[in-house]
Coordinates of C-alpha atoms and ligand atoms in Angstrom, one line a residue:
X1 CA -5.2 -123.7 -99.2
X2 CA -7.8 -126.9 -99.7
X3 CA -7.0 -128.6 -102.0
X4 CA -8.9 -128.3 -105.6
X5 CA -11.4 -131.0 -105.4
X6 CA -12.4 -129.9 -101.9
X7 CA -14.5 -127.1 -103.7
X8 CA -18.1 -127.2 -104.8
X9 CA -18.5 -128.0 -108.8
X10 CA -20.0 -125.9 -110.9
X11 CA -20.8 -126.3 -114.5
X12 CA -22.4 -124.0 -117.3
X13 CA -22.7 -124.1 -120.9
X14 CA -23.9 -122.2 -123.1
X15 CA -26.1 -123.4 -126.5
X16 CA -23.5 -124.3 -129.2
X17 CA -23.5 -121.9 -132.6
X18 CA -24.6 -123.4 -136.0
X19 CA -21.7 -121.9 -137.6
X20 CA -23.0 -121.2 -141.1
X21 CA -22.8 -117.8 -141.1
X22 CA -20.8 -114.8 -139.3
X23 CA -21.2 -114.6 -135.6
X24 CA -22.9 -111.7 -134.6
X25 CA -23.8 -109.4 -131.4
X26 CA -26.5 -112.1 -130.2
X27 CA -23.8 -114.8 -129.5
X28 CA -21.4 -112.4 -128.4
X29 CA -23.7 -111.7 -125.9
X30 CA -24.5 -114.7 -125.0
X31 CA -21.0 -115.9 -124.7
X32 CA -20.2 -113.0 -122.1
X33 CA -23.0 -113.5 -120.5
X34 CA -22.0 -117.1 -119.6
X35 CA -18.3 -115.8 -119.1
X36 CA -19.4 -113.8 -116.5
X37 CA -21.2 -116.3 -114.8
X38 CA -17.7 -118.6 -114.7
X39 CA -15.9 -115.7 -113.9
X40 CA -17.9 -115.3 -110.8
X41 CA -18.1 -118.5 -109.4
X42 CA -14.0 -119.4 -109.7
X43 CA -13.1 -116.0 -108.0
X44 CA -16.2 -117.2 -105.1
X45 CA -14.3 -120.6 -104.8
X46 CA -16.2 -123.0 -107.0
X47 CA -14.5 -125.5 -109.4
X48 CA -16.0 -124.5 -112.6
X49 CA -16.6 -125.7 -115.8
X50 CA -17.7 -123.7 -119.0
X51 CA -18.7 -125.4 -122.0
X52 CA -19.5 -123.8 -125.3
X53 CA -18.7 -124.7 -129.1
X54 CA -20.4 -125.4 -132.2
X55 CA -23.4 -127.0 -133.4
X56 CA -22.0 -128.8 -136.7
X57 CA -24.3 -130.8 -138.0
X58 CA -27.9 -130.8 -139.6
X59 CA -29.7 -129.8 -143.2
X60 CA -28.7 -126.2 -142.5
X61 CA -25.0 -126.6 -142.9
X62 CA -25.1 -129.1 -145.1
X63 CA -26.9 -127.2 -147.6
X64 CA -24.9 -124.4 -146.7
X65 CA -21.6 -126.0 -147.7
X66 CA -23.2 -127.1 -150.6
X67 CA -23.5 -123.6 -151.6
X68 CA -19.8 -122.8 -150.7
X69 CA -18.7 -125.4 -153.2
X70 CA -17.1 -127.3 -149.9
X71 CA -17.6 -130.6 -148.2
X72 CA -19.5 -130.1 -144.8
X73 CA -16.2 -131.3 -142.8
X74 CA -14.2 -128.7 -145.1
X75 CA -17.1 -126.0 -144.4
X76 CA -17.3 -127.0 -140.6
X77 CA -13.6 -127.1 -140.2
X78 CA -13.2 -123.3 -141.7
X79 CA -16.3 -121.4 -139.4
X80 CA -14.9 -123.5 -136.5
X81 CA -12.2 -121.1 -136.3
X82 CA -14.1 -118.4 -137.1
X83 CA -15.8 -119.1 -133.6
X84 CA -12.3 -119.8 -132.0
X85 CA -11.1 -116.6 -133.0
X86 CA -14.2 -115.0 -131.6
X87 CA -14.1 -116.5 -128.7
X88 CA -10.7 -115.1 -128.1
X89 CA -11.4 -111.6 -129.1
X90 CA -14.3 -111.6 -126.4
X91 CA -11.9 -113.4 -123.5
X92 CA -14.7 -116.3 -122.7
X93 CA -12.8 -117.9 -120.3
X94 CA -14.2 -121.6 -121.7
X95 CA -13.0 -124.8 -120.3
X96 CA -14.0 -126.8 -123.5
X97 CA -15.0 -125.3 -127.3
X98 CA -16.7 -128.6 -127.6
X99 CA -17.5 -129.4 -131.7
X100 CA -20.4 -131.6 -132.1
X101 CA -18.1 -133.7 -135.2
X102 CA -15.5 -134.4 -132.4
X103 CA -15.2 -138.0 -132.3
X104 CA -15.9 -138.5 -128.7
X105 CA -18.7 -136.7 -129.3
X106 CA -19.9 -139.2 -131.4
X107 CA -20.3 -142.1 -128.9
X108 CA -21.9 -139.9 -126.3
X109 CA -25.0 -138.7 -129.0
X110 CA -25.4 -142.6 -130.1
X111 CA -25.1 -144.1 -126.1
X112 CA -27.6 -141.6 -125.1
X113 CA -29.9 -142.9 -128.5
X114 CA -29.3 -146.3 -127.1
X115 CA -30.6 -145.7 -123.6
X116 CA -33.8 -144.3 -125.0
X117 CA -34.0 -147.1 -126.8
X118 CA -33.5 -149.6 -124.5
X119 CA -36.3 -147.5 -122.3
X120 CA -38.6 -148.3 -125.1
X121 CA -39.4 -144.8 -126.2
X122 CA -37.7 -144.6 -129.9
X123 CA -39.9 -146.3 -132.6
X124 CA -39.6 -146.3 -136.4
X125 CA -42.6 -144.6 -138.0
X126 CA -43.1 -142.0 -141.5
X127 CA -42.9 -138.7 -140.6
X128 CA -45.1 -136.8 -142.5
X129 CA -45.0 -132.8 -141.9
X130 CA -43.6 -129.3 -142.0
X131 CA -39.8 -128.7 -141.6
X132 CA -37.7 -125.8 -141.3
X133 CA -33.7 -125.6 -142.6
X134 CA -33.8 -122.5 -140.6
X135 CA -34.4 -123.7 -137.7
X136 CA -33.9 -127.3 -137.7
X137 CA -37.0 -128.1 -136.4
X138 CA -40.8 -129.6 -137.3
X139 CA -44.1 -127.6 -137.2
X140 CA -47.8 -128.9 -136.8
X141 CA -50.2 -127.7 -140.1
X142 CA -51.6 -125.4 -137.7
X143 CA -48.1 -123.6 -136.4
X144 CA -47.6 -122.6 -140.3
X145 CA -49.3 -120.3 -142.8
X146 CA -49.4 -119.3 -145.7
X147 CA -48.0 -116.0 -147.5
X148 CA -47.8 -115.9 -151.3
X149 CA -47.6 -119.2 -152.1
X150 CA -45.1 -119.8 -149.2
X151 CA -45.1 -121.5 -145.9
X152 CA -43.5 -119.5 -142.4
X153 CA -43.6 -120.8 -139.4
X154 CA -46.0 -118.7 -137.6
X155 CA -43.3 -118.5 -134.7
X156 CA -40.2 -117.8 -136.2
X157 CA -41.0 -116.5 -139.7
X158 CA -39.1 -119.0 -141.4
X159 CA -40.0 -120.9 -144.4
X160 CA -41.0 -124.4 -144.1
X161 CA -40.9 -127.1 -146.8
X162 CA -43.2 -130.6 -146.5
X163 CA -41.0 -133.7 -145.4
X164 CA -42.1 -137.3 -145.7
X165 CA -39.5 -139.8 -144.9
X166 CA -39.2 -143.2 -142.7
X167 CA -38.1 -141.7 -139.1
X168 CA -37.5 -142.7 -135.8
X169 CA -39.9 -141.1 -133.2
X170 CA -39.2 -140.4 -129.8
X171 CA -42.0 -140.7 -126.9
X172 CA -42.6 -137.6 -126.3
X173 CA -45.8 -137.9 -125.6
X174 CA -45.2 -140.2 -122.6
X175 CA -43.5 -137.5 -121.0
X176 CA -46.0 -134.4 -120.2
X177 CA -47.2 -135.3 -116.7
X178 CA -43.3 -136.2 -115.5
X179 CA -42.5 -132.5 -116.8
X180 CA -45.3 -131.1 -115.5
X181 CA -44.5 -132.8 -112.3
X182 CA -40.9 -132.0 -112.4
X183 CA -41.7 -128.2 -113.5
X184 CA -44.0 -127.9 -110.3
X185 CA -41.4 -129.4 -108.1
X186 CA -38.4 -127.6 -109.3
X187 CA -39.3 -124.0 -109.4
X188 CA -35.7 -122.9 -110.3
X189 CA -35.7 -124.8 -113.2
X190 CA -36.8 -122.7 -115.4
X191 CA -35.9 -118.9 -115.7
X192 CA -37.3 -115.8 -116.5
X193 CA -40.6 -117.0 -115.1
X194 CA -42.3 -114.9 -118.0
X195 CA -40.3 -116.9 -119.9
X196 CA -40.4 -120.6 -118.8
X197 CA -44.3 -119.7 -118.5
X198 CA -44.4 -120.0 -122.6
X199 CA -42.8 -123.6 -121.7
X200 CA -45.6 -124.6 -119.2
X201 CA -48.5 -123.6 -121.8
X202 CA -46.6 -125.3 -124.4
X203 CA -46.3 -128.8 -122.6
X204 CA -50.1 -128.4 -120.9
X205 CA -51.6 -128.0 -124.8
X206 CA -50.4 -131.8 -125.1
X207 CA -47.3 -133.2 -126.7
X208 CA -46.5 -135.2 -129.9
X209 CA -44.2 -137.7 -130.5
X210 CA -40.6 -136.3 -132.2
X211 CA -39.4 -137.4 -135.1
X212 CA -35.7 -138.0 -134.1
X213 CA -34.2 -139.2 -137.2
X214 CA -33.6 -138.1 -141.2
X215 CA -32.8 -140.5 -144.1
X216 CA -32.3 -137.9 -146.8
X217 CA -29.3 -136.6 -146.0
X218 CA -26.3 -137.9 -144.4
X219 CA -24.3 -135.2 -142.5
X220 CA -25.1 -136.3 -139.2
X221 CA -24.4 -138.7 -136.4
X222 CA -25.3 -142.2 -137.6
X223 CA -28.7 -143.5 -135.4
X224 CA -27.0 -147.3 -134.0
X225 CA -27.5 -150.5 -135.6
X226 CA -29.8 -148.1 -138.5
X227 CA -28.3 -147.6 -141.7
X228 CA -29.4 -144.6 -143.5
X229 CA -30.7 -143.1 -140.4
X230 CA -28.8 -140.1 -138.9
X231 CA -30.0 -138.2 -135.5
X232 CA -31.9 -135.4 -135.6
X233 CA -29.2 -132.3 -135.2
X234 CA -31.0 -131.7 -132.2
X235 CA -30.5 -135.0 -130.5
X236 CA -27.0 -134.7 -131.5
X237 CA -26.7 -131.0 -130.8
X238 CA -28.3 -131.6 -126.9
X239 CA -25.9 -134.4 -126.3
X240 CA -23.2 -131.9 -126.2
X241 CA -24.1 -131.2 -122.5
X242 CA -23.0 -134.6 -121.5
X243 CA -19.9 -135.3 -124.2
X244 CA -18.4 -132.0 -122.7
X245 CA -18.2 -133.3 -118.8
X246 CA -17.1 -137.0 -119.9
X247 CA -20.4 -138.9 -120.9
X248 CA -21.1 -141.7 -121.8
X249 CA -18.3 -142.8 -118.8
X250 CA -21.0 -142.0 -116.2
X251 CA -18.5 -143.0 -113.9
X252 CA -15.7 -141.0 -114.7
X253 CA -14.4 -138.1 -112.0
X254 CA -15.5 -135.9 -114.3
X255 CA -19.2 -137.1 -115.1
X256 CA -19.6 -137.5 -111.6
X257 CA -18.2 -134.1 -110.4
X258 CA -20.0 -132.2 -112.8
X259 CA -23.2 -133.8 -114.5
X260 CA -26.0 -132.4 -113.3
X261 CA -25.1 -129.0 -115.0
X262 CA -26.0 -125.8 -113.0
X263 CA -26.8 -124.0 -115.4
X264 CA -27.8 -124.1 -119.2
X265 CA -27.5 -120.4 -120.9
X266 CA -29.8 -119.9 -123.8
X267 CA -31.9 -117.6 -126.3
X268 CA -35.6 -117.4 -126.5
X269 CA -35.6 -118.8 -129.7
X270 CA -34.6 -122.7 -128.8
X271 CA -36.7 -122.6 -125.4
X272 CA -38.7 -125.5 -126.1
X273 CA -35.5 -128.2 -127.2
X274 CA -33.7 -127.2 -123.7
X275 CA -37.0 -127.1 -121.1
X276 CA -39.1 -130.1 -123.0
X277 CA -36.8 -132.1 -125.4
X278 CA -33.9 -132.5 -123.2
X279 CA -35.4 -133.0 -119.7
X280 CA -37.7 -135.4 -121.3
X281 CA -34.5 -137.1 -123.5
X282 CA -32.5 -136.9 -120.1
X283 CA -35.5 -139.0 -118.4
X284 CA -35.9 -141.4 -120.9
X285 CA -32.0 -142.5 -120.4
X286 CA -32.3 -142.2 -117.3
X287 CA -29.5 -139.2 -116.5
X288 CA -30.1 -136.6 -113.7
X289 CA -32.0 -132.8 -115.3
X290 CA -29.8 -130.0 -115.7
X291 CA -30.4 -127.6 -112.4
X292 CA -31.5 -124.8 -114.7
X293 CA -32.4 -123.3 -117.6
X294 CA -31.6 -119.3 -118.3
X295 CA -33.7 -118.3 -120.6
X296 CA -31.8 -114.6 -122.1
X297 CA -33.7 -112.1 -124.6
X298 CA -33.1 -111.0 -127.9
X299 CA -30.9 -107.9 -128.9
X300 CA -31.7 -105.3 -131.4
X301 CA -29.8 -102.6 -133.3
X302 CA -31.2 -99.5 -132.5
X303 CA -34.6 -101.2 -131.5
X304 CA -34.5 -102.8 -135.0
X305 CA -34.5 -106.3 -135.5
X306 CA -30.8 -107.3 -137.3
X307 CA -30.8 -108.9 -140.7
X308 CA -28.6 -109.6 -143.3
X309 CA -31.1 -107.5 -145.9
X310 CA -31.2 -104.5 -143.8
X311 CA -27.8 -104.4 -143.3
X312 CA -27.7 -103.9 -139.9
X313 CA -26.1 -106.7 -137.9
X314 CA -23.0 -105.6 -135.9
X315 CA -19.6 -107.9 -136.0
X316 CA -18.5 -108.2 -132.4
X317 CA -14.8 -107.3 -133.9
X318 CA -15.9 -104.1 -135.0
X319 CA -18.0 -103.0 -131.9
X320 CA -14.7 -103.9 -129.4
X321 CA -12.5 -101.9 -131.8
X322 CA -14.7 -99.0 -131.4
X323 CA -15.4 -99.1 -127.7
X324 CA -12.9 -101.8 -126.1
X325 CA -13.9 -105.1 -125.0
X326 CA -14.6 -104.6 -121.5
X327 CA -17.2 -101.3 -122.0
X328 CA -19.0 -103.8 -124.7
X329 CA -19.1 -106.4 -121.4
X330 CA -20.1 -104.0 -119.1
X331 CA -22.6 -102.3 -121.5
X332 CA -24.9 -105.7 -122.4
X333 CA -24.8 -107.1 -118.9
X334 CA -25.8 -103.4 -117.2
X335 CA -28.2 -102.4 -119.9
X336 CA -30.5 -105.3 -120.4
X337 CA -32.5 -106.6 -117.5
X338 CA -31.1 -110.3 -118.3
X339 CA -34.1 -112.3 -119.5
X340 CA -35.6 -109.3 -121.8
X341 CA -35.2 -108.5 -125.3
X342 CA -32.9 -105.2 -125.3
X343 CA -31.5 -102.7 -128.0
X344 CA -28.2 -101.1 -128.3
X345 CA -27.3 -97.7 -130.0
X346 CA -24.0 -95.8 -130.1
X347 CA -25.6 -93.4 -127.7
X348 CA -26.6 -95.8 -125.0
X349 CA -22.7 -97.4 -125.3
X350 CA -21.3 -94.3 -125.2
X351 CA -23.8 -92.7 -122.1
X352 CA -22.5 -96.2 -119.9
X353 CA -18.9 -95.7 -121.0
X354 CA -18.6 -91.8 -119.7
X355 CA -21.3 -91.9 -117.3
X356 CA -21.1 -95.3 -115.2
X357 CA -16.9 -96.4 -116.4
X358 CA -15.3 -93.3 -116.8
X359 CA -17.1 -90.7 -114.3
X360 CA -18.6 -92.5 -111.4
X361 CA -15.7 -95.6 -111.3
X362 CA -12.8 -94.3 -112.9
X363 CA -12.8 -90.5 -111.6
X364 CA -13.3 -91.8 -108.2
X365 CA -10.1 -94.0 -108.8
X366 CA -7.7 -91.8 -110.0
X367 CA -9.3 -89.0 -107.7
X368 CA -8.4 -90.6 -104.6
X369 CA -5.2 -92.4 -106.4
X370 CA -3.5 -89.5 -107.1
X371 CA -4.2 -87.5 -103.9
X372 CA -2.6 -90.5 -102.1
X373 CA 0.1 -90.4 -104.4
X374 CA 0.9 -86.4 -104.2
X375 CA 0.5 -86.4 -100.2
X376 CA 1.1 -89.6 -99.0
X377 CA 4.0 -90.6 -101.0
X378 CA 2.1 -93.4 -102.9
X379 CA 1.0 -95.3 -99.4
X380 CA -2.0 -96.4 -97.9
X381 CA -2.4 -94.5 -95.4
X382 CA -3.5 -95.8 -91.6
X383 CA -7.1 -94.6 -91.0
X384 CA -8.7 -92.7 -87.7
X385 CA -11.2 -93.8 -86.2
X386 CA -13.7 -94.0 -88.2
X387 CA -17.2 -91.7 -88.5
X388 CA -20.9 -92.3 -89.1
X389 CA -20.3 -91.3 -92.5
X390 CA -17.0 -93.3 -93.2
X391 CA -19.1 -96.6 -91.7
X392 CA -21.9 -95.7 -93.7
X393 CA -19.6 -96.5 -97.1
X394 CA -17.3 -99.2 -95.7
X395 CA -20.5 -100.9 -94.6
X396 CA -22.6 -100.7 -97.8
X397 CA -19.6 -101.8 -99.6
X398 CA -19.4 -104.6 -97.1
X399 CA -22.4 -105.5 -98.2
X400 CA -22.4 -105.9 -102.0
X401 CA -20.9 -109.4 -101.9
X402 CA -24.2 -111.2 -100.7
X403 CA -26.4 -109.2 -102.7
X404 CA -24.2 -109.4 -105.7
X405 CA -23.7 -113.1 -105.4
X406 CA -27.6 -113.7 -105.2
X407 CA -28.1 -111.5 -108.2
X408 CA -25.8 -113.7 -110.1
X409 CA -26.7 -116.6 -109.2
X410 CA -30.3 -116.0 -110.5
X411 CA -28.1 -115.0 -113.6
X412 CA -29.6 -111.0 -112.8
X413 CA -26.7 -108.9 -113.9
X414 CA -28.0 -105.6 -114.1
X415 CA -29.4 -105.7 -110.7
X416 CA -25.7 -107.0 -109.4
X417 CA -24.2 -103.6 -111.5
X418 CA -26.8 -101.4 -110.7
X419 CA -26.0 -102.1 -106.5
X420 CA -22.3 -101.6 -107.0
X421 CA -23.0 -98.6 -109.3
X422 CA -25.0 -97.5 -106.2
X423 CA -22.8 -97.7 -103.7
X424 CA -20.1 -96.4 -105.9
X425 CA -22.7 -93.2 -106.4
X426 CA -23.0 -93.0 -102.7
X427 CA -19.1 -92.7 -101.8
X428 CA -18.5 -90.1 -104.6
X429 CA -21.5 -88.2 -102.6
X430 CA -19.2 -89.1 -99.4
X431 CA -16.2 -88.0 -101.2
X432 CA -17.3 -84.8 -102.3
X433 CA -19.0 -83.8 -98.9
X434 CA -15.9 -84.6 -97.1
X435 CA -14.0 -82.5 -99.4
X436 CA -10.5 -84.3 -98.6
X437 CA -8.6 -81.4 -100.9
X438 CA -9.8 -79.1 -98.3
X439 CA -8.3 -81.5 -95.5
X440 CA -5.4 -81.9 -96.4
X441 CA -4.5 -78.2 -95.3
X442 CA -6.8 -78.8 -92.4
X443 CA -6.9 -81.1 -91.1
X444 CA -4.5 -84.3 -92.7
X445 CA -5.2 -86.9 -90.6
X446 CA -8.7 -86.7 -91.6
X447 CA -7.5 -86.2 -95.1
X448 CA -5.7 -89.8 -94.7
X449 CA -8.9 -91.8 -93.3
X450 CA -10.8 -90.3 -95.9
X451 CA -9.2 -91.4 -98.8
X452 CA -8.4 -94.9 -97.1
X453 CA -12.1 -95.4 -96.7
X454 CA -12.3 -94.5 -100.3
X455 CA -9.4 -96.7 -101.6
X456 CA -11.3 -99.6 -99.7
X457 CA -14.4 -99.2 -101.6
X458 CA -12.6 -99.0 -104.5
X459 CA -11.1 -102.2 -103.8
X460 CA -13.9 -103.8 -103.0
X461 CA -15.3 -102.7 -106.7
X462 CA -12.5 -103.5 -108.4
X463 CA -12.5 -107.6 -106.6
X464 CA -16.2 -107.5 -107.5
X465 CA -16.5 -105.9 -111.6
X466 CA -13.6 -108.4 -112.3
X467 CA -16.3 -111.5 -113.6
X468 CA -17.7 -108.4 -115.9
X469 CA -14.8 -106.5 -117.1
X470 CA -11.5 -108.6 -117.0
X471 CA -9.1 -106.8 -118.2
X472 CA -10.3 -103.2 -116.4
X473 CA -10.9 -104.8 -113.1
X474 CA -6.8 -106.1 -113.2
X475 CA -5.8 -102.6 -114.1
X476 CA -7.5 -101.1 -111.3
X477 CA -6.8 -103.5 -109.0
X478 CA -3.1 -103.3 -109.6
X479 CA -2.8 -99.7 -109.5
X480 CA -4.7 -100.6 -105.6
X481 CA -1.3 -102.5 -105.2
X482 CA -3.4 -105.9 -105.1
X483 CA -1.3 -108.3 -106.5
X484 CA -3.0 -111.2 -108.5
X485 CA -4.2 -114.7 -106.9
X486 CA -5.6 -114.7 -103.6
X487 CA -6.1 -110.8 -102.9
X488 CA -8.1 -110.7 -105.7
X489 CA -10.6 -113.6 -104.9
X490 CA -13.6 -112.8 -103.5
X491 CA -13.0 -114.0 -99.8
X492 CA -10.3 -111.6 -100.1
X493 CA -13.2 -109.0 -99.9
X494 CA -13.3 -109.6 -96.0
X495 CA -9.7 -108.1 -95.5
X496 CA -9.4 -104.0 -95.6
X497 CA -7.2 -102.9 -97.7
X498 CA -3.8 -102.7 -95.5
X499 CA -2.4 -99.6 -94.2
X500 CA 1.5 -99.7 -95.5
X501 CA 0.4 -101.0 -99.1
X502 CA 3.2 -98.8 -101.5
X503 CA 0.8 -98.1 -105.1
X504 CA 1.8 -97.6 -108.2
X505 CA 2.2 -94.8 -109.7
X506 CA -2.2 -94.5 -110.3
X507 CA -2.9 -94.8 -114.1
X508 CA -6.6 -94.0 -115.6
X509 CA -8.2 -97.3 -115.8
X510 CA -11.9 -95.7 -117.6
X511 CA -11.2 -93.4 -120.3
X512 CA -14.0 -91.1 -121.0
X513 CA -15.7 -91.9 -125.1
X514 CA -14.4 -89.5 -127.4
X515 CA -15.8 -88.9 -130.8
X516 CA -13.6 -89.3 -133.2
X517 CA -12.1 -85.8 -134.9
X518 CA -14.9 -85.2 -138.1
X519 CA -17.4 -87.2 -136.7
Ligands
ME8_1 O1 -29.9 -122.2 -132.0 N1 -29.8 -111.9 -129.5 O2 -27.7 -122.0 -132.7 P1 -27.7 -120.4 -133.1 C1 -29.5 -112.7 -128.5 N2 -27.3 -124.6 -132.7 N3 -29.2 -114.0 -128.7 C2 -29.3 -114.5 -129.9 C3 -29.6 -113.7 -131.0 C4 -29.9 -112.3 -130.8 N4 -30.2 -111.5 -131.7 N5 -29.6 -114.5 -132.1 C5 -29.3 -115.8 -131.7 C6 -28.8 -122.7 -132.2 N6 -29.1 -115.8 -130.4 C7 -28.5 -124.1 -132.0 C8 -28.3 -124.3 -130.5 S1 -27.8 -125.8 -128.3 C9 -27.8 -127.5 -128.0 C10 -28.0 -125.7 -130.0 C11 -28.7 -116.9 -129.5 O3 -26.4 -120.2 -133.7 C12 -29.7 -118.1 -129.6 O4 -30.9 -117.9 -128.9 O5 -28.9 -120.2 -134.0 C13 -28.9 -119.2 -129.1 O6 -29.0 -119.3 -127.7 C14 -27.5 -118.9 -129.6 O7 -27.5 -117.5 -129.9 C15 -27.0 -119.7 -130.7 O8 -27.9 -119.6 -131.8

């Protein structure tokens, strides 16, 4: 084995929760979207690290608290846990819940201030303009209207209220043509393309100066040597990137190892903070640019945008108790074309669940399973030589890992399912053309290469879902007799499944959806 730091870094985050309200289906996704992601690269030998937490500071929770009758740190402290606990419910298999009022944290948000100081781009001004609580951010006159006597953003439908306070700016400004540049020379940067193109426009219609700083509140991270000043939340909240991998000791083992991140996962919603604010922060002090941005969609009940006043948002706790943690992964990562806005419905769940889990994976499991185990005494049996049509399987199977990985690592999820799901639909056709119930008084030889041929693509499902569902992918891969550690890593995929290998006694891994009775 090579040795742990031999392997090739990799480190993802996903954006960190305000944590005022209930987490909801959107983070979930996100979060198992990122899992996924870490998942993949440890089993395809990378050293990874997976950052994710909370985003606790800003007007938004302070007000919030306010309301709850509790001191921010009390409030903070409470819907930290919240996230914890949601975190382990959906198995994110995090490195670091990083909080954004951990005292490390702290130093990293004002040394980064301090190098964009020292690069001349932070100045004290009056900021004079539109702000949203909601979403923590400023609008231009002209990116508000007005709708009975109140102001929205025109983008996000949020009310705005007019601030006019002393502030520090940042530069902003000074930095169009190095993004430009640096988006035209870094084509992976930004993803979706449809996506990262709202970016582009964005940054080419010219850039104002940011007002980095607010004086009339005070739950923040103190701005250096300015008292009465704290950071904008979304200095602060950016900085998390960096505080999670060791920063500000750039030359720690950690920094070093892991800063630039690979990849930053994120909603359409705060777009312009991670492809404009914190490239052109991360230039200003002088730090390397994050190697990507993933820019995901938005998800909808029932096509139907959730809210708190319709009624309709969905607690990740309830939907795993219904349908079980690992359909919920498979279901969001296989149904959305990663990068689009998608909708999920009890139907849709339930038409994965039986369709793609329990029929075309799981039947073909505990088909072959339990054939092996009724005539071959629970042993994988040694193969014939193999046919056209046995090649024809082992070799499509064969040749998921490349495609799969490539899919993944452009974060395209559904397209890494939808080829396994394919060459899982072509070996049931194999299996039910070669009929091996029929074989077995037959001919039993070819009874035995047939399901070993089977079993091996099986396997080579089982090694390759695990990233996606967990949990499942264990349970199948034990009752393959594949012990855990290195048979179930991905170079492990290279090695047939050997002939001698005593299974379990095979146990249904996918069960079909039932309705409940009454329903
Ligand atoms: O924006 N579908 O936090 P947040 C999919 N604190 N994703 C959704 C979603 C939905 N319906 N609703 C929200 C913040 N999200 C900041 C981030 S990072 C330095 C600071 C996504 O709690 C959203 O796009 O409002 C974002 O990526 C994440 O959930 C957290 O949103």
């Amino acid at each position: 084995m090579s040795p742990a730091s031999s392997k090739t870094p990799f480190y993802i985050t996903t954006a960190i929760t305000y944590p005022n309200g209930a987490p909801h289906i959107g983070h979930a996704y996100e979060y198992i979207s990122a899992d996924a992601m870490a998942r993949f690269k440890r089993l395809d030998g990378f050293d990874v690290f997976f950052l994710t937490g909370t985003d606790e500071h800003g007007l938004k929770i302070a007000q919030t608290a306010e309301r709850e009758g509790l001191t921010p740190q009390e409030f903070v402290d409470r819907q930290a846990e919240v996230y914890r606990e949601v975190h382990e419910l959906l198995g994110t298999s995090y490195d670091r819940l990083i909080r954004t009022t951990d005292p490390d944290h702290y130093g990293a948000a004002q040394s980064i201030w301090k190098r964009m100081a020292d690069a001349g781009d932070i100045y004290l001004d009056k900021y004079e303009g539109w702000y949203s609580v909601r979403d923590e951010a400023f609008y231009t006159e002209d990116e508000t209207e007005v709708r009975d006597g109140v102001r929205y953003s025109k983008e996000t439908d949020t009310e705005v209220t007019w601030t006019a306070e002393e502030s520090y700016f940042f530069r902003l400004s000074a930095y169009q043509d190095r993004l430009l540049a640096y988006y035209e020379s870094h084509p992976e940067f930004g993803a979706p393309q449809y996506r990262f193109n709202e970016v582009i426009s964005f940054v080419k219609h010219g850039l104002e100066d940011l007002s980095i700083s607010r004086t009339s509140f005070d739950w923040g991270v103190p701005v250096p040597d300015a008292p009465g000043h704290v950071m904008y939340v979304w200095v602060d909240a950016l900085t998390n990137y960096l505080t999670g991998v060791g920063y500000p000791d750039v030359a720690s083992e950690q920094f070093e190892k892991f800063w630039p991140a690979d990849v930053h996962i994120i909603g359409k919603d705060i777009s312009r903070f991670h492809a404009i604010y914190w490239p052109a922060f991360l230039m200003s002090a002088g730090l390397e640019l994050p190697r990507r941005v993933m820019i995901h969609g938005f998800l909808q009940n029932n096509g139907v945008k959730m809210s708190k006043s319709l009624g309709n948002v969905v607690a990740p706790a309830d939907m795993i108790a219904q349908y079980g943690l690992d359909a919920v992964r498979y279901f969001f990562l296989r149904e959305v074309p990663y990068g689009a806005d998608g909708s999920y419905s009890h139907e849709a769940i339930v038409g994965r669940m039986n369709a793609d889990l329990a029929n075309n994976l799981g039947n073909l499991a505990q088909r072959s399973l339990s054939m092996v185990a009724k005539n071959l005494d629970g042993v994988v049996p040694e193969p014939g030589e193999f046919t056209a049509a046995d090649r024809e399987v082992l070799d499509a199977a064969a040749a998921l890992l490349p495609a799969v990985r490539a899919a993944f690592d452009r974060q395209e999820f559904s397209r890494a399912l939808e080829a396994i799901w394919a060459v899982l639909g072509d070996t049931n056709a194999y299996f039910a053309e070669q009929a091996p119930w029929v074989l077995r008084k037959t001919d039993p030889a070819r009874m035995a290469t047939v399901l070993y041929v089977t079993l091996e693509v099986v396997r080579q499902v089982g090694i390759l879902v695990q990233p996606v569902m967990p949990a499942s992918a264990a349970r199948l891969l034990d009752v393959l007799g594949q012990p855990e550690g290195e048979a179930r890593l991905f170079a492990a995929l290279g090695t047939p499944i050997a002939p001698g290998t005593a299974l379990p006694a095979p146990a249904p891994v996918f069960p079909r959806y039932e309705e409940p009775a009454g329903a």
